[in-house]
CSV table of C-alpha atoms in Angstrom, one decimal:
chain,number,residue,atom,x,y,z
A,1,GLU,CA,22.6,29.8,-14.3
A,2,ALA,CA,25.3,30.1,-17.0
A,3,GLU,CA,27.3,33.3,-16.9
A,4,VAL,CA,29.9,35.1,-18.9
A,5,ALA,CA,33.2,35.2,-17.0
A,6,GLN,CA,35.7,38.0,-17.2
A,7,SER,CA,39.1,38.6,-15.5
A,8,PRO,CA,40.6,40.5,-14.0
A,9,ARG,CA,37.7,42.5,-12.4
A,10,TYR,CA,40.0,45.5,-11.9
A,11,LYS,CA,43.3,46.5,-13.4
A,12,ILE,CA,45.4,49.6,-12.7
A,13,THR,CA,48.4,50.2,-15.0
A,14,GLU,CA,50.7,53.0,-16.0
A,15,LYS,CA,50.5,54.5,-19.5
A,16,SER,CA,52.7,52.8,-22.1
A,17,GLN,CA,52.3,49.4,-20.3
A,18,ALA,CA,50.5,46.4,-21.9
A,19,VAL,CA,47.3,45.0,-20.4
A,20,ALA,CA,45.2,42.0,-21.3
A,21,PHE,CA,41.6,41.0,-20.5
A,22,TRP,CA,40.1,37.6,-20.6
A,23,CYS,CA,36.5,36.5,-21.4
A,24,ASP,CA,34.8,33.1,-21.2
A,25,PRO,CA,31.4,33.2,-22.8
A,26,ILE,CA,28.3,31.1,-22.0
A,27,SER,CA,28.9,27.6,-23.2
A,28,GLY,CA,27.5,27.1,-26.7
A,29,HIS,CA,27.4,30.8,-27.5
A,30,ALA,CA,28.8,31.3,-31.0
A,31,THR,CA,29.0,35.0,-31.0
A,32,LEU,CA,31.3,37.1,-28.6
A,33,TYR,CA,31.5,40.8,-28.3
A,34,TRP,CA,33.9,43.2,-26.6
A,35,TYR,CA,32.5,46.6,-25.6
A,36,ARG,CA,34.1,49.6,-24.0
A,37,GLN,CA,32.0,51.7,-21.6
A,38,ILE,CA,33.2,55.2,-20.6
A,39,LEU,CA,31.6,56.6,-17.4
A,40,GLY,CA,28.3,58.3,-18.2
A,41,GLN,CA,27.9,56.7,-21.6
A,42,GLY,CA,26.5,53.5,-23.0
A,43,PRO,CA,28.7,50.5,-24.0
A,44,GLU,CA,30.3,50.9,-27.5
A,45,LEU,CA,31.2,47.9,-29.5
A,46,LEU,CA,34.9,47.2,-30.2
A,47,VAL,CA,34.9,43.9,-31.8
A,48,GLN,CA,32.6,41.0,-32.7
A,49,PHE,CA,33.5,37.3,-33.2
A,50,GLN,CA,31.5,34.5,-34.8
A,51,ASP,CA,33.2,31.4,-33.5
A,52,GLU,CA,36.9,32.1,-34.1
A,53,SER,CA,36.4,34.6,-36.9
A,54,VAL,CA,36.2,38.4,-36.6
A,55,VAL,CA,32.8,39.7,-37.9
A,56,ASP,CA,33.5,43.4,-37.2
A,57,ASP,CA,36.4,45.2,-35.8
A,58,SER,CA,35.8,48.5,-37.5
A,59,GLN,CA,35.7,50.4,-34.1
A,60,LEU,CA,38.8,48.7,-32.7
A,61,PRO,CA,41.8,51.1,-32.6
A,62,LYS,CA,44.1,48.6,-34.3
A,63,ASP,CA,47.3,50.5,-33.7
A,64,ARG,CA,47.1,49.6,-30.0
A,65,PHE,CA,44.2,47.1,-29.5
A,66,SER,CA,44.1,43.5,-30.6
A,67,ALA,CA,41.6,40.7,-29.9
A,68,GLU,CA,41.6,37.0,-30.5
A,69,ARG,CA,39.4,34.0,-30.1
A,70,LEU,CA,41.7,31.3,-31.3
A,71,LYS,CA,39.5,28.2,-30.6
A,72,GLY,CA,36.2,29.9,-30.9
A,73,VAL,CA,35.5,29.7,-27.2
A,74,ASP,CA,37.3,32.2,-24.8
A,75,SER,CA,38.8,35.4,-25.9
A,76,THR,CA,41.5,37.9,-25.0
A,77,LEU,CA,41.6,41.6,-25.6
A,78,LYS,CA,44.9,43.3,-25.4
A,79,ILE,CA,46.0,47.0,-25.3
A,80,GLN,CA,49.6,47.9,-26.0
A,81,PRO,CA,50.6,50.5,-25.1
A,82,ALA,CA,47.9,51.7,-22.8
A,83,GLU,CA,47.0,55.4,-22.8
A,84,LEU,CA,45.3,57.6,-20.3
A,85,GLY,CA,42.2,57.8,-22.5
A,86,ASP,CA,41.8,54.0,-22.3
A,87,SER,CA,40.5,54.2,-18.7
A,88,ALA,CA,37.0,52.6,-18.9
A,89,MET,CA,35.0,49.5,-18.2
A,90,TYR,CA,35.7,46.7,-20.7
A,91,LEU,CA,32.7,44.5,-21.1
A,92,CYS,CA,32.4,41.1,-22.8
A,93,ALA,CA,29.1,39.7,-24.0
A,94,SER,CA,28.0,36.6,-25.8
A,95,SER,CA,24.9,35.4,-27.7
A,96,TYR,CA,23.7,32.1,-29.1
A,97,GLN,CA,23.2,33.6,-32.5
A,98,ARG,CA,24.8,31.7,-35.3
A,99,GLY,CA,25.1,33.6,-38.6
A,100,THR,CA,23.1,36.7,-39.5
A,101,SER,CA,20.0,35.2,-41.0
A,102,GLY,CA,16.9,34.2,-39.2
A,103,THR,CA,14.0,35.9,-37.5
A,104,SER,CA,14.9,39.0,-35.7
A,105,GLY,CA,14.0,39.2,-32.0
A,106,SER,CA,14.6,35.6,-31.2
A,107,LYS,CA,16.2,34.6,-28.0
A,108,GLY,CA,19.4,33.9,-29.9
A,109,ASP,CA,19.8,37.6,-30.5
A,110,THR,CA,20.0,38.5,-26.8
A,111,GLN,CA,23.5,39.4,-25.6
A,112,TYR,CA,24.5,38.4,-22.0
A,113,PHE,CA,27.2,40.4,-20.4
A,114,GLY,CA,30.0,39.6,-18.0
A,115,PRO,CA,30.9,41.7,-14.9
A,116,GLY,CA,33.5,43.7,-16.9
A,117,THR,CA,37.0,44.8,-16.2
A,118,ARG,CA,37.5,48.3,-14.8
A,119,LEU,CA,40.7,49.6,-16.3
A,120,THR,CA,42.5,52.6,-14.8
A,121,VAL,CA,45.5,54.0,-16.6
A,122,LEU,CA,47.7,56.3,-14.6
B,1,ASP,CA,25.4,61.2,-34.2
B,2,GLN,CA,23.6,59.3,-31.5
B,3,GLN,CA,21.3,56.7,-33.0
B,4,VAL,CA,19.8,55.8,-29.7
B,5,LYS,CA,19.0,58.5,-27.2
B,6,GLN,CA,17.9,58.5,-23.6
B,7,ASN,CA,17.3,62.1,-22.9
B,8,SER,CA,16.7,61.8,-19.1
B,9,PRO,CA,19.9,61.1,-17.3
B,10,SER,CA,18.1,60.5,-14.1
B,11,LEU,CA,14.7,59.7,-12.7
B,12,SER,CA,13.4,59.5,-9.1
B,13,VAL,CA,10.3,57.6,-8.2
B,14,GLN,CA,8.5,56.7,-5.0
B,15,GLU,CA,8.4,53.1,-4.0
B,16,GLY,CA,5.2,51.4,-5.2
B,17,ARG,CA,4.6,54.0,-8.0
B,18,ILE,CA,5.2,53.5,-11.7
B,19,SER,CA,8.6,54.2,-13.3
B,20,ILE,CA,8.6,55.2,-17.0
B,21,LEU,CA,11.9,55.3,-18.8
B,22,ASN,CA,12.0,56.6,-22.4
B,23,CYS,CA,14.2,56.0,-25.4
B,24,ASP,CA,14.2,57.4,-28.9
B,25,TYR,CA,16.0,56.1,-32.0
B,26,THR,CA,16.7,57.5,-35.4
B,27,ASN,CA,17.8,54.5,-37.5
B,28,SER,CA,14.8,53.0,-39.2
B,29,MET,CA,16.8,49.8,-39.8
B,30,PHE,CA,16.6,48.9,-36.1
B,31,ASP,CA,14.0,46.2,-35.5
B,32,TYR,CA,14.9,44.6,-32.2
B,33,PHE,CA,15.1,46.5,-28.9
B,34,LEU,CA,16.3,45.6,-25.5
B,35,TRP,CA,16.5,47.1,-22.0
B,36,TYR,CA,19.4,46.3,-19.7
B,37,LYS,CA,19.8,47.2,-16.1
B,38,LYS,CA,23.3,47.9,-14.6
B,39,TYR,CA,24.4,48.2,-11.0
B,40,PRO,CA,27.7,49.9,-10.2
B,41,ALA,CA,30.8,47.8,-10.8
B,42,GLU,CA,28.7,45.1,-12.6
B,43,GLY,CA,28.0,44.3,-16.3
B,44,PRO,CA,24.6,45.1,-17.8
B,45,THR,CA,21.9,42.5,-17.0
B,46,PHE,CA,19.3,41.8,-19.7
B,47,LEU,CA,15.8,42.8,-18.6
B,48,ILE,CA,13.3,42.6,-21.5
B,49,SER,CA,13.2,42.9,-25.3
B,50,ILE,CA,10.7,43.6,-28.0
B,51,SER,CA,10.7,42.9,-31.7
B,52,SER,CA,9.4,45.4,-34.2
B,53,ILE,CA,6.5,43.1,-35.1
B,54,LYS,CA,5.0,43.8,-31.6
B,55,ASP,CA,4.1,47.0,-29.9
B,56,LYS,CA,4.1,45.6,-26.3
B,57,ASN,CA,5.9,43.0,-24.3
B,58,GLU,CA,5.3,42.2,-20.7
B,59,ASP,CA,7.3,40.3,-18.2
B,60,GLY,CA,6.2,40.5,-14.6
B,61,ARG,CA,6.5,44.1,-13.3
B,62,PHE,CA,8.3,45.2,-16.5
B,63,THR,CA,6.5,46.2,-19.8
B,64,VAL,CA,8.2,47.6,-22.9
B,65,PHE,CA,6.1,49.6,-25.4
B,66,LEU,CA,7.3,50.3,-28.9
B,67,ASN,CA,5.9,53.1,-31.1
B,68,LYS,CA,7.5,52.5,-34.5
B,69,SER,CA,6.0,55.5,-36.2
B,70,ALA,CA,7.5,57.8,-33.5
B,71,LYS,CA,10.7,55.8,-33.2
B,72,HIS,CA,10.1,55.7,-29.5
B,73,LEU,CA,10.1,53.0,-26.9
B,74,SER,CA,9.5,53.1,-23.2
B,75,LEU,CA,10.0,50.8,-20.2
B,76,HIS,CA,7.4,50.7,-17.5
B,77,ILE,CA,8.1,49.3,-14.1
B,78,VAL,CA,5.2,48.8,-11.8
B,79,PRO,CA,5.2,48.8,-8.9
B,80,SER,CA,8.7,50.2,-8.5
B,81,GLN,CA,10.9,48.8,-5.7
B,82,PRO,CA,14.1,50.1,-4.1
B,83,GLY,CA,16.0,47.2,-5.6
B,84,ASP,CA,15.1,48.6,-9.0
B,85,SER,CA,17.5,51.5,-8.4
B,86,ALA,CA,20.1,51.2,-11.2
B,87,VAL,CA,21.1,52.6,-14.5
B,88,TYR,CA,18.9,51.5,-17.3
B,89,PHE,CA,20.2,51.2,-20.9
B,90,CYS,CA,18.1,51.0,-24.0
B,91,ALA,CA,19.7,49.2,-26.9
B,92,ALA,CA,18.7,48.5,-30.5
B,93,SER,CA,19.8,46.1,-33.2
B,94,PRO,CA,19.3,46.3,-36.9
B,95,THR,CA,17.5,44.0,-39.3
B,96,PRO,CA,18.5,40.4,-40.1
B,97,GLY,CA,21.4,40.2,-42.5
B,98,SER,CA,23.6,42.5,-40.5
B,99,ALA,CA,25.9,41.6,-37.7
B,100,ARG,CA,23.2,42.1,-35.1
B,101,GLN,CA,25.2,44.6,-33.2
B,102,LEU,CA,23.7,46.5,-30.4
B,103,THR,CA,23.7,50.3,-30.2
B,104,PHE,CA,23.2,51.6,-26.7
B,105,GLY,CA,21.8,54.8,-25.3
B,106,SER,CA,23.6,56.7,-22.6
B,107,GLY,CA,21.5,55.4,-19.8
B,108,THR,CA,19.0,56.7,-17.2
B,109,GLN,CA,19.8,56.4,-13.5
B,110,LEU,CA,16.6,55.3,-11.8
B,111,THR,CA,16.3,55.9,-8.1
B,112,VAL,CA,13.4,54.4,-6.2
B,113,LEU,CA,12.8,56.1,-2.9
B,114,PRO,CA,11.5,54.0,0.0
């Protein structure tokens, strides 16, 4: 069964350092999402890509976070410099969905998540 | 402002009995709803979904009910098994034409006691 791959699984860093997370979505999935999940809360969207284009990055703290999906396949999320409050689980998800039209509730809408990267900032 | 709310942070159920997890939403633009299960140190796993054109969707032991007028959905697991012990997240997506982003609730920790 195809899965979303993420690495590393765990990352410990000191504040002010740079960190990067990698995600490889399910083959053929056009849409890729990065979420941040703080303990005790649900995942919150940081950025959404459709192929190589950013669809929405309104919740991405752009002073320190950046994300790219240069060839429309795998993606990298970077934090520079990391702060204590960035400690969280960073989740990548992908869906088949192409475009924003079409019947809601189709299988193409379902997002499939990777195992996540647990970031600890000391 | 939480648009998707799971008011019960935890639920304990005896093995073999029914588990009922509840979720409320406030945004009337939501029209597609999903439940995810999450084990510690893993990403959420898709469980079941329902479109707003339906009021019930069933998949094996899992059934999701949607009450649009009350803006409420619930997940029923019957019979509950110890392996079902996990955090369950309710998520909602708005109508076509938007970016189909998911808004998650804060989760309910289900514990199934043997």
